[in-house]
Short mmCIF file of C-alpha atoms and ligand atoms in Angstrom, two decimals:
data_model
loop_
_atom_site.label_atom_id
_atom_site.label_comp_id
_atom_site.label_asym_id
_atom_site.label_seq_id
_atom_site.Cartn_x
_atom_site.Cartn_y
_atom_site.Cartn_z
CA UNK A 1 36.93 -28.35 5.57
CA UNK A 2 35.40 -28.75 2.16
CA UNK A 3 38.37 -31.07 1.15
CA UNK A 4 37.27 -33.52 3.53
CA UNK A 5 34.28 -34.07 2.04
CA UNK A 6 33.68 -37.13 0.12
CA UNK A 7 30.37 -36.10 -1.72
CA UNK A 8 27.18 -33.88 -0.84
CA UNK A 9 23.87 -36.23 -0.13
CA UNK A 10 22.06 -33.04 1.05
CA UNK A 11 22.26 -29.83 -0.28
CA UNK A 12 21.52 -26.83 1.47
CA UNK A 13 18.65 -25.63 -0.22
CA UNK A 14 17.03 -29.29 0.09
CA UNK A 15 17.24 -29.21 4.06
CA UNK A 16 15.54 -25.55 3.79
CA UNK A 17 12.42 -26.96 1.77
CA UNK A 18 12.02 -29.84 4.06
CA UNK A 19 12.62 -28.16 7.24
CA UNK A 20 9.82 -25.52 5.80
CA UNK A 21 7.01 -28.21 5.17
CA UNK A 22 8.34 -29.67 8.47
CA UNK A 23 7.30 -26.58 10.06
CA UNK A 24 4.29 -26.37 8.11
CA UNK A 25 3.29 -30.01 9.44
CA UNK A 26 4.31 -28.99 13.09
CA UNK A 27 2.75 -25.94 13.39
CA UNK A 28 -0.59 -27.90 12.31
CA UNK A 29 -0.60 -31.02 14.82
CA UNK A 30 0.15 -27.82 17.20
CA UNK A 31 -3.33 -26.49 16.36
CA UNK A 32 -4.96 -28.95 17.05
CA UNK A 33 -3.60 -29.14 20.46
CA UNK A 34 -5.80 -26.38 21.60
CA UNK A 35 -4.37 -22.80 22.99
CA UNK A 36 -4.32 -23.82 26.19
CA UNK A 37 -1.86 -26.46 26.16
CA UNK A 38 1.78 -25.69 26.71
CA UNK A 39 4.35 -26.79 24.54
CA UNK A 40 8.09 -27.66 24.97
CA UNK A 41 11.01 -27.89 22.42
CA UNK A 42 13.77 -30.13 23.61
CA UNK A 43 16.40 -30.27 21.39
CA UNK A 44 19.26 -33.00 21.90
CA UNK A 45 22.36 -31.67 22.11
CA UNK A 46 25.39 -31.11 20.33
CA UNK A 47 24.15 -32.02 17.23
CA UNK A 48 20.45 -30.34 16.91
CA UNK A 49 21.28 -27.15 17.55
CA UNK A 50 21.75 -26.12 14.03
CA UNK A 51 18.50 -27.88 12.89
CA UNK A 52 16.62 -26.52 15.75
CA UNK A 53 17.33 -23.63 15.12
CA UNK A 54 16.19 -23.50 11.95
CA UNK A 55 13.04 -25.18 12.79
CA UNK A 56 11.79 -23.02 15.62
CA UNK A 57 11.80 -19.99 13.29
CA UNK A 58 9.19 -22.34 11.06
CA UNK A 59 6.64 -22.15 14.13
CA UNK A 60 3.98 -19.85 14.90
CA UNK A 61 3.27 -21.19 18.39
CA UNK A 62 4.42 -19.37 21.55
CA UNK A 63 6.75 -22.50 22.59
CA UNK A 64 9.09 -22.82 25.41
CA UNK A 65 12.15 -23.81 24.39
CA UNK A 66 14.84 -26.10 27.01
CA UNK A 67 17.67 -28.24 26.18
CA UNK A 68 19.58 -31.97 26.94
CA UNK A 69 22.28 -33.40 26.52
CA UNK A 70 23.07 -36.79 25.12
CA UNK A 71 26.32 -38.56 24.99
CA UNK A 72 26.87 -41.47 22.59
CA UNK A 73 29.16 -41.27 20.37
CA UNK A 74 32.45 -40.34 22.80
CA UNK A 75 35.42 -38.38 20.75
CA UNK A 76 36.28 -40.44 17.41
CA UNK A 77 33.70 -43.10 18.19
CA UNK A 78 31.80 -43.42 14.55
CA UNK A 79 29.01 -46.23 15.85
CA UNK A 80 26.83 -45.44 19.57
CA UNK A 81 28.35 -46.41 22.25
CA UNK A 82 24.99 -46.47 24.33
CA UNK A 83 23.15 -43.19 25.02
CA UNK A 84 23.20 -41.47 28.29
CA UNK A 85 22.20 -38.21 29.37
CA UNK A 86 24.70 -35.84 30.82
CA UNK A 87 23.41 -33.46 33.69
CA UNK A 88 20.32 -33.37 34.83
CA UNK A 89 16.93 -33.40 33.11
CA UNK A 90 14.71 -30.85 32.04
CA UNK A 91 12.61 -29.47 35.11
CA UNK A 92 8.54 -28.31 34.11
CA UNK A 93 7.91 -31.33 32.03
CA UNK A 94 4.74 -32.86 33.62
CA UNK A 95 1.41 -31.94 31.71
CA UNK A 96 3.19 -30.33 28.94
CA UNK A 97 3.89 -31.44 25.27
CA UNK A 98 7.16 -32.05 24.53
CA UNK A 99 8.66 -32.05 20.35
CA UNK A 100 11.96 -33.96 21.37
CA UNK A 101 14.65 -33.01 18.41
CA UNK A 102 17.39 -34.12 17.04
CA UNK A 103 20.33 -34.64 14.22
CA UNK A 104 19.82 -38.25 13.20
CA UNK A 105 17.98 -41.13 13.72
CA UNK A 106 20.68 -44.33 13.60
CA UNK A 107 20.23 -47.24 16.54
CA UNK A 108 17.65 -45.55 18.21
CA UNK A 109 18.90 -45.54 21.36
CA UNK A 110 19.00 -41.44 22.29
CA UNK A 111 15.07 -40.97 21.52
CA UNK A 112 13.85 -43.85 23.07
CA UNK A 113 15.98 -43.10 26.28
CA UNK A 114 14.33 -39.66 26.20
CA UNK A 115 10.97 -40.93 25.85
CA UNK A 116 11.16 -43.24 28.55
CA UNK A 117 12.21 -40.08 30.59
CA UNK A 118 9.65 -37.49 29.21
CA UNK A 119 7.10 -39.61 29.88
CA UNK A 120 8.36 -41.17 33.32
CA UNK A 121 8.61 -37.20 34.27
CA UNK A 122 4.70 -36.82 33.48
CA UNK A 123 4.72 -35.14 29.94
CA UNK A 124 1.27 -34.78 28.58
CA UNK A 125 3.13 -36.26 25.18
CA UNK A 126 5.77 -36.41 23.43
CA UNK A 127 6.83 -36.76 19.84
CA UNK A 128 9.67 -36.74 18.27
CA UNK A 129 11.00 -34.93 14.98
CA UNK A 130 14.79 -36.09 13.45
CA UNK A 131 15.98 -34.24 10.59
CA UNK A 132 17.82 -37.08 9.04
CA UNK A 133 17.25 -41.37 9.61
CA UNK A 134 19.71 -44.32 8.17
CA UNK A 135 17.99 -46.50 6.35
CA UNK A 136 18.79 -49.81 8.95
CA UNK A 137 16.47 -52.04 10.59
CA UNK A 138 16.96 -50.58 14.16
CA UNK A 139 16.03 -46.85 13.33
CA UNK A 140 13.22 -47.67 11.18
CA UNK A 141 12.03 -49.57 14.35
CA UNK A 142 12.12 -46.60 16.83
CA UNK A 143 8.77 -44.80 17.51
CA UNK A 144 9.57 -41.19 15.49
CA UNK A 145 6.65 -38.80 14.69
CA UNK A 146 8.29 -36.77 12.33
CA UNK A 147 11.82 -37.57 9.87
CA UNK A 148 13.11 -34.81 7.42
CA UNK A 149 15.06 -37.52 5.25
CA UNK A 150 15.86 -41.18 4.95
CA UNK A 151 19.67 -41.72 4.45
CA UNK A 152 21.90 -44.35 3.62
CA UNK A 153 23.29 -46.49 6.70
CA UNK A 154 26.22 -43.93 5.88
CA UNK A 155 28.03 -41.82 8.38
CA UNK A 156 27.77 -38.17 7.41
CA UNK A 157 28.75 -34.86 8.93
CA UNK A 158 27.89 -31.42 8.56
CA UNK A 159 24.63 -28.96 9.34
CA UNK A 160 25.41 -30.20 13.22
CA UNK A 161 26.37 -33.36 12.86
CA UNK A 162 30.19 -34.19 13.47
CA UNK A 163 32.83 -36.38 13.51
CA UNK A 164 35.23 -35.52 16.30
CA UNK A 165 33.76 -32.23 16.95
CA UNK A 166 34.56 -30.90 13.31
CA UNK A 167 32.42 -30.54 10.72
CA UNK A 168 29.28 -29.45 12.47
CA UNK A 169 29.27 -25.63 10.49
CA UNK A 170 29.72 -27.47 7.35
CA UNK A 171 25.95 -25.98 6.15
CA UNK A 172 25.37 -29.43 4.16
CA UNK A 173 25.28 -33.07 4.57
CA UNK A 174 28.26 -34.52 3.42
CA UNK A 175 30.34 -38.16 3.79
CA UNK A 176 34.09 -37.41 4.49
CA UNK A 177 36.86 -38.71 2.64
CA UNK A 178 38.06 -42.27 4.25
CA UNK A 179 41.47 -39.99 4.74
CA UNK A 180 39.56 -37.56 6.74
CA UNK A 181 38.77 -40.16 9.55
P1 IMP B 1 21.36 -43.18 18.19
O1 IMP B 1 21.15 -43.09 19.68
O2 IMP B 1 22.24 -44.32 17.80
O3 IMP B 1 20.07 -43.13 17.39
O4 IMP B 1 22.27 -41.97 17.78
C1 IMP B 1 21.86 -40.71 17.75
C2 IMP B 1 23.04 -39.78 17.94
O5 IMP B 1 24.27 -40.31 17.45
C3 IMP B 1 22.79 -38.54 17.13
O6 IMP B 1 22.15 -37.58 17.92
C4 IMP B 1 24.16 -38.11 16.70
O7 IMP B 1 24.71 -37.24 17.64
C5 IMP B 1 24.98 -39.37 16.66
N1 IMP B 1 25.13 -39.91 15.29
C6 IMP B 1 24.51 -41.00 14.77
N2 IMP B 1 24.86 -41.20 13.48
C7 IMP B 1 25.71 -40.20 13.17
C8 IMP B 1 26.41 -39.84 11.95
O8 IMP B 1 26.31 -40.47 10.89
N3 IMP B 1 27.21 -38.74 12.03
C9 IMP B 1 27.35 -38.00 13.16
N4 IMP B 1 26.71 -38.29 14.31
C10 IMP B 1 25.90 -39.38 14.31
MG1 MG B 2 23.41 -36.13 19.02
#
């Protein structure tokens, strides 16, 4: 797997740091929510789980945590095809706040379709947190609370994100070789 790995933009030990002030900054704008209020993380799935999984473990709220799935990019597909969710949406969403997480930020398309739905289902609010965002006009346009890093309008694979299904326990963030694809 390593092979097929162009260069590193991300090193392990950078995610951890950001993904701990990330948590840091979370658990804070959860404060100030008040201890009433219940809040939901909805990771987007494949590609979050790795990130969300680190980033739950950086929160000191009791949290509910439910999942979706979002289809865009289809098999070898490396640009979105147009976001749409598969099965049905999460139930229990009206008058709670909902962290919406994902992989990476690139047309925009997957969070704003989930906002539009979150909200349309009566959440209380949502906001969204992306561990990674290309540097292109249409992501730095989406509404996104929270971003770990701004990339390079690159492809890149690893720490969940993958190309053809592979890739996704590669623990950095890499750019495969152009034989790889
Ligand atoms: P968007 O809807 O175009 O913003 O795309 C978001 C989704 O596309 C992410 O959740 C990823 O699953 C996938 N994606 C976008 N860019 C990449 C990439 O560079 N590598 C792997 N997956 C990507
Ligand atoms: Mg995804």
């Amino acid at each position: 797997m390593r092979n097929d790995i162009d260069r590193i933009l991300i090193t392990r030990e950078q995610i951890a740091d950001r993904i701990a002030e990330l948590g840091t900054t979370l658990t804070k704008e959860f404060d100030a929510l008040g201890p009433e209020e219940e809040i939901v993380i909805l990771p987007i799935l494949t590609g979050s789980i790795i990130f969300v999984a680190d980033l739950i473990r950086e929160l000191a709220h009791k949290v509910r945590l439910d999942v979706v799935t979002v289809s865009s990019y289809p098999g070898k597909a490396m640009t979105s095809q147009g976001a749409s969710i598969i099965g049905e949406m999460p139930q229990r969403i009206e008058g709670r706040h909902i962290l919406v997480v994902d992989d990476i930020l690139d047309s925009g398309t997957t969070i704003s379709l989930i906002r539009r739905e979150l909200l349309a289902a009566g959440a209380k609010s949502v906001r969204a947190c992306v561990l990674l965002r290309k540097k292109r006009e249409a992501a730095m346009a989406t509404e996104c609370e929270h971003v770990g890093f701004d990339i390079p309008d690159e492809f890149v694979v690893g720490y969940g994100l993958d190309y053809d299904h592979y890739y996704r326990n590669f623990p950095e963030i890499g750019i495969l070789k152009p034989e790889a694809i």
